[in-house]
Short mmCIF file of C-alpha atoms and ligand atoms in Angstrom, two decimals:
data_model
loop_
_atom_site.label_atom_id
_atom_site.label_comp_id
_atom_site.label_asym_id
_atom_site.label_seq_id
_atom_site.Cartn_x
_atom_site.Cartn_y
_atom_site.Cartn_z
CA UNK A 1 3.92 -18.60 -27.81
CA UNK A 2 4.36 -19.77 -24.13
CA UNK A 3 5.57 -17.86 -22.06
CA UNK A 4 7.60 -18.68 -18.65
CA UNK A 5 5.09 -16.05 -16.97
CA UNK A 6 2.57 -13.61 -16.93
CA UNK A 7 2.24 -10.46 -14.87
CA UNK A 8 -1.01 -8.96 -14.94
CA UNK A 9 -0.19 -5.18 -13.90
CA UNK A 10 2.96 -2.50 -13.62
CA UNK A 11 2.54 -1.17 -9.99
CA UNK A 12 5.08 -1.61 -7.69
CA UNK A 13 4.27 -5.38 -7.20
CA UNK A 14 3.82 -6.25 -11.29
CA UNK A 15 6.81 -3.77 -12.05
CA UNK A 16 9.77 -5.95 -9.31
CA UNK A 17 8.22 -9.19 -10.18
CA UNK A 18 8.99 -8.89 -13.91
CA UNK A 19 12.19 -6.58 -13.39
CA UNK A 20 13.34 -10.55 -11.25
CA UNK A 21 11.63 -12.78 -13.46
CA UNK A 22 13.55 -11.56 -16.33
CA UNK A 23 17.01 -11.13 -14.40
CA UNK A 24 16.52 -14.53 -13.97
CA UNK A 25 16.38 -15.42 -17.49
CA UNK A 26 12.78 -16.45 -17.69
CA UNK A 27 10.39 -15.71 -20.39
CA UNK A 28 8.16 -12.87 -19.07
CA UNK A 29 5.22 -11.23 -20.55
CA UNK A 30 3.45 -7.96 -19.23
CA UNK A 31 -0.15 -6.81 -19.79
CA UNK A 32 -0.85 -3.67 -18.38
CA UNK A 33 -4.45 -2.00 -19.10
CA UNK A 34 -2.96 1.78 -18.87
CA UNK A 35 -0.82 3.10 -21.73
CA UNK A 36 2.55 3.25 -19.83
CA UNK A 37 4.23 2.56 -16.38
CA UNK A 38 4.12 5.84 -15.02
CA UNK A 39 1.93 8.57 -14.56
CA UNK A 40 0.43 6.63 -11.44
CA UNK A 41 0.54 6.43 -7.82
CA UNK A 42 2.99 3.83 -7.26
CA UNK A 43 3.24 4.69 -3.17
CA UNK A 44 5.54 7.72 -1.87
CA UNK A 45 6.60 7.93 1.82
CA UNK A 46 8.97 4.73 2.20
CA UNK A 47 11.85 4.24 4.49
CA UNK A 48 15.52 2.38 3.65
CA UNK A 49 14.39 -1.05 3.32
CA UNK A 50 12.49 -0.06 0.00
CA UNK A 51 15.98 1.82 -1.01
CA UNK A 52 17.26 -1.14 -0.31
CA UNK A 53 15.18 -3.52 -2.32
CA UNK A 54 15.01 -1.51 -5.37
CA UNK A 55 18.91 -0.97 -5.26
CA UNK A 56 19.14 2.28 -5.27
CA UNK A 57 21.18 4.94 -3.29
CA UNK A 58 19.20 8.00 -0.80
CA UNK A 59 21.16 10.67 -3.12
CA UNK A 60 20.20 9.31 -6.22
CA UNK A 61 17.40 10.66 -8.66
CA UNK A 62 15.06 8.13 -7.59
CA UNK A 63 14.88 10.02 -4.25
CA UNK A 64 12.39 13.34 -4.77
CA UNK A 65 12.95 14.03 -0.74
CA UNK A 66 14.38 12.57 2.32
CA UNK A 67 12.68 13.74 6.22
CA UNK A 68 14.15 14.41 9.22
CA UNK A 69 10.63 13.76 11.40
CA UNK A 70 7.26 12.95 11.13
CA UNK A 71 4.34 14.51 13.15
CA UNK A 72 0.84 13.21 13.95
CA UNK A 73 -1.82 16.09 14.90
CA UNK A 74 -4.83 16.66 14.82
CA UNK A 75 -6.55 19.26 12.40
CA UNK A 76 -9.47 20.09 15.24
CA UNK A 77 -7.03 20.67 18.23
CA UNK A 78 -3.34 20.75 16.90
CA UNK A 79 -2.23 18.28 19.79
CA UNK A 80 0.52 16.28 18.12
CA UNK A 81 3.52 13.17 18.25
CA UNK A 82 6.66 14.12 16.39
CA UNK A 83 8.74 11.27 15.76
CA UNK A 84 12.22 11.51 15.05
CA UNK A 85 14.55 9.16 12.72
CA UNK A 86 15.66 7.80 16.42
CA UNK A 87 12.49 5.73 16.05
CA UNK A 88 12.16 5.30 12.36
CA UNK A 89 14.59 5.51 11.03
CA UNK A 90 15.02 7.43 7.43
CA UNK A 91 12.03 7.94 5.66
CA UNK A 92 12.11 9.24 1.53
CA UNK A 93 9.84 10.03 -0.66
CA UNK A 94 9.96 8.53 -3.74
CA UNK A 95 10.27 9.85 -7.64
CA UNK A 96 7.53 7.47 -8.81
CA UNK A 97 7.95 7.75 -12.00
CA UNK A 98 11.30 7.22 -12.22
CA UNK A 99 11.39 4.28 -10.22
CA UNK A 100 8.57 2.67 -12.36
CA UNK A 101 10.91 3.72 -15.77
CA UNK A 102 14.00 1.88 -13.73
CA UNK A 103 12.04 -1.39 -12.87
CA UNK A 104 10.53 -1.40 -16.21
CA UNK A 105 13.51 -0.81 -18.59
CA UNK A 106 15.91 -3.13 -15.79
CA UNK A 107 12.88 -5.31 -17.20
CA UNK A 108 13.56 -4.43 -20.53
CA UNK A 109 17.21 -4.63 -20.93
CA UNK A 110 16.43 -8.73 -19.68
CA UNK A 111 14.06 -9.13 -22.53
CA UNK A 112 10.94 -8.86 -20.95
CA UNK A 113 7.61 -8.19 -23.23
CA UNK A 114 5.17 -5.47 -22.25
CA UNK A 115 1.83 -4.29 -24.05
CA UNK A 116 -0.02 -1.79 -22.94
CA UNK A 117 -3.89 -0.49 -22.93
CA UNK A 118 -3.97 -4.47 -22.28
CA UNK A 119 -6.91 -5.09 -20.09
CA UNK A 120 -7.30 -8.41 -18.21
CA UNK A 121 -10.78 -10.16 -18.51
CA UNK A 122 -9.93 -13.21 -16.52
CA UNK A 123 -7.25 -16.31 -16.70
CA UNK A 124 -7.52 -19.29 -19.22
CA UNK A 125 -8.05 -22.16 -17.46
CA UNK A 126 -7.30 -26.20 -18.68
CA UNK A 127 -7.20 -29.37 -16.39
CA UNK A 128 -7.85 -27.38 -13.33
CA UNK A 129 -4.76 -25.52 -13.95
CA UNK A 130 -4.16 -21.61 -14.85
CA UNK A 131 -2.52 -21.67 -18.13
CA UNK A 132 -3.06 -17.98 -18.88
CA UNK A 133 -5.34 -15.28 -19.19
CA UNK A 134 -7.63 -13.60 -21.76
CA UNK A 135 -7.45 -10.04 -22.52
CA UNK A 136 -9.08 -6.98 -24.05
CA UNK A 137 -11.59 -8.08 -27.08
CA UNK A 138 -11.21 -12.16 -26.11
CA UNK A 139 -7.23 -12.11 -27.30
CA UNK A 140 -5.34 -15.01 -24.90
CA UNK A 141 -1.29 -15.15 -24.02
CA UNK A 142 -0.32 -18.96 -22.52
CA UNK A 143 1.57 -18.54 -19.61
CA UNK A 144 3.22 -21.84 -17.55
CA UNK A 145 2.59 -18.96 -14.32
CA UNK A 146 0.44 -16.21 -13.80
CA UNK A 147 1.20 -13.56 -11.90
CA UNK A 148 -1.80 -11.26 -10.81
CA UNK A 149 -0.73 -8.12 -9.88
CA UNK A 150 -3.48 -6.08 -10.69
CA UNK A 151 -4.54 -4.07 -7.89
CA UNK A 152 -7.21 -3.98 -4.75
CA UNK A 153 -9.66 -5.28 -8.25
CA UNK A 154 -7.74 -7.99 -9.27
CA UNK A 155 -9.25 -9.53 -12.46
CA UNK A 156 -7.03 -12.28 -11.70
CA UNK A 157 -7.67 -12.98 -8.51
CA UNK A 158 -11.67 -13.09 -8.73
CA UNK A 159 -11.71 -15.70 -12.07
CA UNK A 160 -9.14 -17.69 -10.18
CA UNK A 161 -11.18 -17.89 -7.03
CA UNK A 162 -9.73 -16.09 -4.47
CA UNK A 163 -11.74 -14.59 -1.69
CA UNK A 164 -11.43 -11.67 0.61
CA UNK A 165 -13.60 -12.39 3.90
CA UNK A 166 -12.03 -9.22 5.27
CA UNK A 167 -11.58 -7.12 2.59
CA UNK A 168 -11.33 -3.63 4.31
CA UNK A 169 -10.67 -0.97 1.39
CA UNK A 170 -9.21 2.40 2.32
CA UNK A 171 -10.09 4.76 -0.81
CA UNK A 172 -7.49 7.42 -0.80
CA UNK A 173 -6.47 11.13 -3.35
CA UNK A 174 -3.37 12.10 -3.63
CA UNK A 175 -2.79 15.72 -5.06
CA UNK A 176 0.76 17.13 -5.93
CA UNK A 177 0.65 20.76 -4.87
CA UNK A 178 3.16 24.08 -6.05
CA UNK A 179 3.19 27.52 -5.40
CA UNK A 180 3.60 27.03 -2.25
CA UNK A 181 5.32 29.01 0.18
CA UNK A 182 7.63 28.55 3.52
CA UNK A 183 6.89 24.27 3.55
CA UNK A 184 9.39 22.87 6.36
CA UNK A 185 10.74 20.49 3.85
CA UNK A 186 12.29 17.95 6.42
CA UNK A 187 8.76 17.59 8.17
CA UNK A 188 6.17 14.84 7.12
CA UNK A 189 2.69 14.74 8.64
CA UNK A 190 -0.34 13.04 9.43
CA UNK A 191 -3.30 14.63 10.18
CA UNK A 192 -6.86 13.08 11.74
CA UNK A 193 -9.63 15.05 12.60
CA UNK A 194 -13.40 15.28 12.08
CA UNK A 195 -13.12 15.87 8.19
CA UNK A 196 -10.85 13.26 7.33
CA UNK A 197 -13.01 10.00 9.36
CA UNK A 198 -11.17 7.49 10.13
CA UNK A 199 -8.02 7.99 8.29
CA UNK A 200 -5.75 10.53 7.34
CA UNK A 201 -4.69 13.33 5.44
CA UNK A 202 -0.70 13.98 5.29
CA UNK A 203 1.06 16.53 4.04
CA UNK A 204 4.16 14.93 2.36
CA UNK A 205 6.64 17.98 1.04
CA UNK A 206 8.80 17.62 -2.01
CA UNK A 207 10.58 21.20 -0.96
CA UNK A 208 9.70 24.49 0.13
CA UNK A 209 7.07 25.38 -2.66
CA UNK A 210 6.21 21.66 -3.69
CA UNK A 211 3.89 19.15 -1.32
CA UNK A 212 2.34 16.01 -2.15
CA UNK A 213 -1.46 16.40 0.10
CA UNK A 214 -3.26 13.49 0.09
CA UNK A 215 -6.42 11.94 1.77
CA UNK A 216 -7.02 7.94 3.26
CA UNK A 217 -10.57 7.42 4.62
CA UNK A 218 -11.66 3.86 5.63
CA UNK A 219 -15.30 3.27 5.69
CA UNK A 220 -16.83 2.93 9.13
CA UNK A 221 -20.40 2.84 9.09
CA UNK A 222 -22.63 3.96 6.65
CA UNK A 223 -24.13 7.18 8.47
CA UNK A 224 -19.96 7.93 9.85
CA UNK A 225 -19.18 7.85 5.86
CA UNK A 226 -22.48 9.56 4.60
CA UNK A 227 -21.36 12.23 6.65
CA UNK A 228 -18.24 13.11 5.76
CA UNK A 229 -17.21 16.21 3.37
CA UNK A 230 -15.96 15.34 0.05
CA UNK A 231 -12.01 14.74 -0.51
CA UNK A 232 -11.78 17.66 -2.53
CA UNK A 233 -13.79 20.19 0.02
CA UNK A 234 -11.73 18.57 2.93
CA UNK A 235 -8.43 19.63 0.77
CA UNK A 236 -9.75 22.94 -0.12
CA UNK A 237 -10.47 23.39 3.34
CA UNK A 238 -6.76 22.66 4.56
CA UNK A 239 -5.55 24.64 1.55
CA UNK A 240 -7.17 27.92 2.50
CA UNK A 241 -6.18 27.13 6.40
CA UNK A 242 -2.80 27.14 6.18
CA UNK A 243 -0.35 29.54 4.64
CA UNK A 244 2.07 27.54 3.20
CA UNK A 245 -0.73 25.99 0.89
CA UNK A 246 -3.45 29.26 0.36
CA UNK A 247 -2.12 30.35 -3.08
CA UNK A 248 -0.95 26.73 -3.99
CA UNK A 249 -2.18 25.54 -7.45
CA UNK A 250 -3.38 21.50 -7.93
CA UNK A 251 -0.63 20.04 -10.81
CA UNK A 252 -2.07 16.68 -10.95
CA UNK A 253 -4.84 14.66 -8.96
CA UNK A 254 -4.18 10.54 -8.13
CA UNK A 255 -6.46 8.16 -6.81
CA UNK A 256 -6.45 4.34 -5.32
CA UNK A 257 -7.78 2.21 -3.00
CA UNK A 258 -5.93 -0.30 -0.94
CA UNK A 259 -6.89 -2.80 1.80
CA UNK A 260 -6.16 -2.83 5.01
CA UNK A 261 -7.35 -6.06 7.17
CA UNK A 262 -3.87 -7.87 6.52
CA UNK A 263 -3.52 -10.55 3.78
CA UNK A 264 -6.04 -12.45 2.32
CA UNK A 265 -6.62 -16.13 3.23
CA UNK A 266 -5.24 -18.08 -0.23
CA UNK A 267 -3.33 -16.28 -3.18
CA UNK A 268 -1.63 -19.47 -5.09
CA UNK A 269 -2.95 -22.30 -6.89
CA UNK A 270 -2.44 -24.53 -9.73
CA UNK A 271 -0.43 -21.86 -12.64
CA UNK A 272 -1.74 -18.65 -10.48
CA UNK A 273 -0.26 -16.53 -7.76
CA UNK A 274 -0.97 -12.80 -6.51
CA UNK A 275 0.76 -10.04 -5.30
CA UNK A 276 1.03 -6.95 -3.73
CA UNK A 277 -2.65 -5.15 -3.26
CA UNK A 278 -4.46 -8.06 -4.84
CA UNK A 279 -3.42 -9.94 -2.50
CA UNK A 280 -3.83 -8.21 0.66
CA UNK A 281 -0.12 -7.58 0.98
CA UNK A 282 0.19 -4.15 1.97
CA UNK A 283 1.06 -2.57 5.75
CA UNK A 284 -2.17 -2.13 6.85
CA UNK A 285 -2.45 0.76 9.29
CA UNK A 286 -0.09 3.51 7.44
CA UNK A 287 -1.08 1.96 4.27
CA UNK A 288 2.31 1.47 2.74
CA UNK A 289 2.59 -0.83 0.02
CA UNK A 290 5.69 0.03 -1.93
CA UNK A 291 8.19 -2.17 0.39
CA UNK A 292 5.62 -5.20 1.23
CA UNK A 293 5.02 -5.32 -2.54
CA UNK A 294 8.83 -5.36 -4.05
CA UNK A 295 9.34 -7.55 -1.01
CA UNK A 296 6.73 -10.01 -2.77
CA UNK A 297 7.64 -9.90 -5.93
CA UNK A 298 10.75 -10.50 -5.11
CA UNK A 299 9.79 -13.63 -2.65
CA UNK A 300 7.56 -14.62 -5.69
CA UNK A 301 10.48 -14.45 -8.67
CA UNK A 302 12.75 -16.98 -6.57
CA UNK A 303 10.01 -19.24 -6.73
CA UNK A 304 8.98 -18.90 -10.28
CA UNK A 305 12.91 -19.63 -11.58
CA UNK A 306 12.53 -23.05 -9.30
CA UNK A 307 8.93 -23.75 -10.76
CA UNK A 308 10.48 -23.07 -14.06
CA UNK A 309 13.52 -25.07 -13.82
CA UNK A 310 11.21 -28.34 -12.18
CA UNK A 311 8.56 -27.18 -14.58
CA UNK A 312 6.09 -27.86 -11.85
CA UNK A 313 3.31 -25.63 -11.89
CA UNK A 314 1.15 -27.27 -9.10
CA UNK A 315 -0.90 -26.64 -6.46
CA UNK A 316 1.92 -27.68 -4.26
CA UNK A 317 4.76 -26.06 -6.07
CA UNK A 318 3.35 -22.60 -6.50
CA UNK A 319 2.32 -22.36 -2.50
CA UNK A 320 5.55 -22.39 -1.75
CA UNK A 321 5.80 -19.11 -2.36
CA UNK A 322 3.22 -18.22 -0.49
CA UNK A 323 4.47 -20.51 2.47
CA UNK A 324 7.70 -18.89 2.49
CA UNK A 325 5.78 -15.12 2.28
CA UNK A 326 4.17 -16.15 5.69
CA UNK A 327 6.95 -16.90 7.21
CA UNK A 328 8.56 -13.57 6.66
CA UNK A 329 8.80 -11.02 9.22
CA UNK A 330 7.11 -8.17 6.55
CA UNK A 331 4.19 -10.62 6.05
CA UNK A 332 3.80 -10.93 10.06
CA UNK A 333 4.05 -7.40 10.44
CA UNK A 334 0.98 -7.10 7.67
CA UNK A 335 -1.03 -9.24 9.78
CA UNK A 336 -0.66 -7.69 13.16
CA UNK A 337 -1.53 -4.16 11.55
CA UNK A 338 -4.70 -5.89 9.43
CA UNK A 339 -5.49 -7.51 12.81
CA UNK A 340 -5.06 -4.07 14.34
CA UNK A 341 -6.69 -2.19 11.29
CA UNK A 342 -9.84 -4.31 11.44
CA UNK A 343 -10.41 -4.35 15.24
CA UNK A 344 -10.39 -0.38 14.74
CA UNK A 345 -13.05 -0.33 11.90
CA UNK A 346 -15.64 -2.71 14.16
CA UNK A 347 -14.54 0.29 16.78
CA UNK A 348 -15.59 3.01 14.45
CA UNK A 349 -18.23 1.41 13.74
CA UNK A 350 -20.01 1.88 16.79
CA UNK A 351 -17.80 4.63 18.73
CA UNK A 352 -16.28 7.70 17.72
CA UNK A 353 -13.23 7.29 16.26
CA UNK A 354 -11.74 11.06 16.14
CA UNK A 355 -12.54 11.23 19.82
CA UNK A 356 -10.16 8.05 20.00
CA UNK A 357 -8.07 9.41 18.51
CA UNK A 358 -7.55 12.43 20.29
CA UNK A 359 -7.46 10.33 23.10
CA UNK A 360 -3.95 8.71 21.75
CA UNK A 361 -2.20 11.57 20.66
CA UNK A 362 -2.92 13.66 23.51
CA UNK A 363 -1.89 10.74 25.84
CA UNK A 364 0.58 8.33 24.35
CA UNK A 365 4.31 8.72 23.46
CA UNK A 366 5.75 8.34 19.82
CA UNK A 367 7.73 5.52 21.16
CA UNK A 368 4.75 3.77 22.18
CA UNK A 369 2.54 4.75 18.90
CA UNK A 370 5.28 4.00 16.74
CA UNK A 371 5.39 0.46 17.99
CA UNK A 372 1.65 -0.01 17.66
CA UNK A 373 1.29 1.13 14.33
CA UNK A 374 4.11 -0.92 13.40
CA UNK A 375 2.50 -4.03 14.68
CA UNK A 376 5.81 -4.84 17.08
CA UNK A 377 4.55 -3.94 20.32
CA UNK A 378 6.37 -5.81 23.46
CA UNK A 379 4.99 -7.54 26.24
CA UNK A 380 6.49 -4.63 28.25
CA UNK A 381 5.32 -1.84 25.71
CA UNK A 382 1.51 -3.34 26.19
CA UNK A 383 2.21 -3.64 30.27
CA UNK A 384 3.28 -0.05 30.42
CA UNK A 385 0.47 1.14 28.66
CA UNK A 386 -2.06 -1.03 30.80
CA UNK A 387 -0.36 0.52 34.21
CA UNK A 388 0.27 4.12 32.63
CA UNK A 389 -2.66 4.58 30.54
CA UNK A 390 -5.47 3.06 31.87
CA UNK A 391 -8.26 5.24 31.73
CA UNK A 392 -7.28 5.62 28.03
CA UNK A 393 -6.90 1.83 27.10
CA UNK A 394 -10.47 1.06 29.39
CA UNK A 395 -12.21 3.55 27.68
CA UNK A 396 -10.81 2.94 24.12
CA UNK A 397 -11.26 -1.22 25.27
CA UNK A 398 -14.58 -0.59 26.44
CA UNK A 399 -15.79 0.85 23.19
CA UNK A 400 -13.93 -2.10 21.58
CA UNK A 401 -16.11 -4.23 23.26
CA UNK A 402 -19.36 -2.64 22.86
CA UNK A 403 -18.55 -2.95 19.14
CA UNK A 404 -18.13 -7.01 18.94
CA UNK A 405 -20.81 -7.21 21.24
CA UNK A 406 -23.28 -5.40 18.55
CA UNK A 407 -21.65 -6.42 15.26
CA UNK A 408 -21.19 -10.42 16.60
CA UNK A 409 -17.43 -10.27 15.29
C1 FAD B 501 -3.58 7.67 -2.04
C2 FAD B 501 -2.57 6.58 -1.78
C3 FAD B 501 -1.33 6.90 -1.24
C4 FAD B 501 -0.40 5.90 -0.97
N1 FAD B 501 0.80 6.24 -0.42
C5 FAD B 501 1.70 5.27 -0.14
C6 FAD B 501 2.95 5.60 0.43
O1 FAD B 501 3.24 6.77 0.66
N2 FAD B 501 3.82 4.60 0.69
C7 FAD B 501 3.53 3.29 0.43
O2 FAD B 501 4.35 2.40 0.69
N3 FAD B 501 2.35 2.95 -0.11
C8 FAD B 501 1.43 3.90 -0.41
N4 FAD B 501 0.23 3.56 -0.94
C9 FAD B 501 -0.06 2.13 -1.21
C10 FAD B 501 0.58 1.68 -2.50
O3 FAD B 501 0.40 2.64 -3.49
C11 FAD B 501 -0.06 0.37 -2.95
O4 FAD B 501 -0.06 -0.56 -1.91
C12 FAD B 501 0.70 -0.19 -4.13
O5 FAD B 501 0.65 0.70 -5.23
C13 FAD B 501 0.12 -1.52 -4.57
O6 FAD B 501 0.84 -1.97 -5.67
P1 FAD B 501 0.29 -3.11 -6.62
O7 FAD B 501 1.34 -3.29 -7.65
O8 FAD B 501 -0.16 -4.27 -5.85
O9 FAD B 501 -1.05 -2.51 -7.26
P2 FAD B 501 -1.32 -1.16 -8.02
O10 FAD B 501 -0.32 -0.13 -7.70
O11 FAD B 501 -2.76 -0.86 -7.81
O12 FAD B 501 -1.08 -1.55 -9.54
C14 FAD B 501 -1.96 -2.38 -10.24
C15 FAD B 501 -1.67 -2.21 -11.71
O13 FAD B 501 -2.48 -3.12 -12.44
C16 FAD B 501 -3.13 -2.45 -13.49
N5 FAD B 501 -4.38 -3.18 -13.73
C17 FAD B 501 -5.48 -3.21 -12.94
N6 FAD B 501 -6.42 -4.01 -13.46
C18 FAD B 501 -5.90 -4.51 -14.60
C19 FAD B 501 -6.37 -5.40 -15.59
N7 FAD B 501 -7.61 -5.97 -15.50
N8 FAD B 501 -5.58 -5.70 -16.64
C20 FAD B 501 -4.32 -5.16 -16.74
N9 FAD B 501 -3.83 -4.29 -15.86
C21 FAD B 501 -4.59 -3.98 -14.77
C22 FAD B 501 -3.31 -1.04 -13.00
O14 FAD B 501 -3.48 -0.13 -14.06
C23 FAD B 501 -2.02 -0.83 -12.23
O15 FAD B 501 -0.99 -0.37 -13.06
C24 FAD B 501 -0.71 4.55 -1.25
C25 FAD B 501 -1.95 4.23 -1.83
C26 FAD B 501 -2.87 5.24 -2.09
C27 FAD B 501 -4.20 4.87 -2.70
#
């Protein structure tokens, strides 16, 4: 059997581009390598746009907690940034689970296939063309597109072709936490510091005895990453620190990695596209990946009805997706933070990038960080911090320098 399309993967990307595909009457197949859609870390901390593109309400069941505020600080000196929903608006964490069962029986319901513990060797290719890929012990499943959206690893994306020049990989735990006592459950934080590297560790609560804790490190350097304390003694560490978390027990342990330089230089071709983390489509600084990746797969199951109903399969036909991605203000947003994200890795590799870091929040405003980190920083925003902070931007800039001077980037 042929089918209209193929989605290699259930994360958040595989999960809204087959929940579309299918609304839209195609013929959609899913081969996912794990044994069901949940049980994984699809992504927590989102904000209404992601409410918004999964259609669903901030009081339903999807929601596991909504905050109030969010506070950087740092773990070796407590200085801090709160920022209030004035400047972010409303931020939720997400039931992941649930919303993986919702995308995948909306799927369903539409007729979509899935089989699981379905791992993806590579895609078939015939006439230059990707007709469909090849799976587990050599089986193969025809597809007129297919869809890799199989992670930071993609299978897909390396036997189509794809490269990553600047494929920075943040490697990242998440650990759901009880027992806990006295959590301010309207609070969200970040936390840097020497332990963490260059990264973070937040502290995401689900109420006053629950927490999501998890930890983000980006390499830097060899020796910088050689040097840092395992995940798990940097957790243990926080755990016995703080009060809230001393007696707290560890219900379940997540990992992933996800990149961070922006989005990578090609993801279509003949019968192939990519999405979400395979293809560099994920806000690079916080590392969120939930909204740029329904945002993608939704972008991406417009353009599969039209291939579909011009049964062109091209080259040209498929990049128009990816033409019309660019264009969008979420995919320019993903490049200004990867831009950002990788001029701070050449930083760290060559300066210290706690001390930087201590630098910012001890000296900047939210407003000002918020806007950074979200890639939209004005002409004015970037003035006032030349005139107001300009020990802190030479000496930040000068270490900048020093680094592209060294690494020849
Ligand atoms: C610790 C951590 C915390 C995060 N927190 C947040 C957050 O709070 N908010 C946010 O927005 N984002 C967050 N992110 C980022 C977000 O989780 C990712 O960007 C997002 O999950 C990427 O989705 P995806 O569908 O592209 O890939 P993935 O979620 O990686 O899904 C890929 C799927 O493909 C499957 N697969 C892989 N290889 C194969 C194969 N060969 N054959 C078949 N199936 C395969 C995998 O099993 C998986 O189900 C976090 C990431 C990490 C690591």
């Amino acid at each position: 059997m042929t089918y209209d399309v193929i989605v290699a993967g259930t994360g958040p990307a595989g999960l809204m581009t087959a929940e579309r595909t299918s609304h839209y009457g195609l013929k959609t197949l899913v081969l996912e390598k794990r044994s069901s859609v949940t049980h994984s870390l699809m992504g927590e901390l989102v904000t209404d746009k992601a409410l918004k593109l999964l259609r669903v309400k901030p009081d339903s069941e999807y929601i596991g907690n909504k905050y109030t505020s969010i506070v950087g600080e740092s773990l070796d000196t407590g200085s801090n940034i709160v920022v209030d929903r004035s400047l972010l608006g409303n931020s939720y964490l997400f039931d992941e689970d649930k919303c993986q069962e919702l995308m995948r029986d909306r799927a369903l319901s539409d007729n979509a296939e899935f089989i699981y513990n379905a791992r993806v060797n590579s895609v078939v290719r015939e006439n230059g063309s990707v007709v469909g890929v090849n799976y587990n012990h050599g089986e193969v499943e025809r597809g007129s597109l297919t869809v890799g959206a199989d992670g930071s690893f993609s299978r897909v994306s390396e036997t189509a072709g794809f490269t990553h020049p600047k494929w920075l990989l943040s490697y990242g735990y998440r650990f759901k936490l009880t027992n806990c006592k006295g959590i301010d459950p309207g609070t969200a934080y970040f936390f840097v510091g020497k332990d963490v590297g260059l990264g973070y560790l937040w502290l995401y609560p689900r109420s006053e005895t629950e927490t999501n804790l998890g930890i983000g490190r980006v390499p830097s350097s060899k020796k910088n990453w050689k040097a840092l304390p395992p995940m798990q003694d940097v957790l243990r560490k926080y755990m016995k620190t703080h009060p809230e978390t001393k007696d707290a027990k560890i219900a379940s342990v997540n990992g992933g990695v996800v990149p961070c330089a922006g989005i990578i230089p090609r993801f279509t071709d003949a019968g192939v596209a990519l999405c979400g983390n395979s293809a560099g489509q994920v806000s690079s600084i916080v590392g969120g990946g939930v909204t740029t990746c329904f945002h993608a797969g939704q972008v991406l199951a417009k353009h599969t009805k039209r291939m579909v109903d011009t049964n062109d399969f091209s080259k040209e036909s498929v990049s128009k997706y990816e033409k019309e991605y660019r264009k969008t203000k979420l995919a320019s947003n993903i490049t200004n933070t990867g831009k950002g994200m990788w001029a701070v890795s050449k930083y760290a590799m060559f300066n210290d990038p706690i001390e930087a870091a201590e630098i910012v929040l001890g000296q900047l405003d939210a407003k000002t960080l918020n806007e950074l980190i979200q890639g939209h920083a004005s002409v004015g925003t970037l003035m006032t911090l030349m005139t107001d902070f300009l020990p802190m931007v030479s000496r930040i800039g000068i270490g900048y320098l020093r680094a592209i001077a060294v690494s020849g980037f």
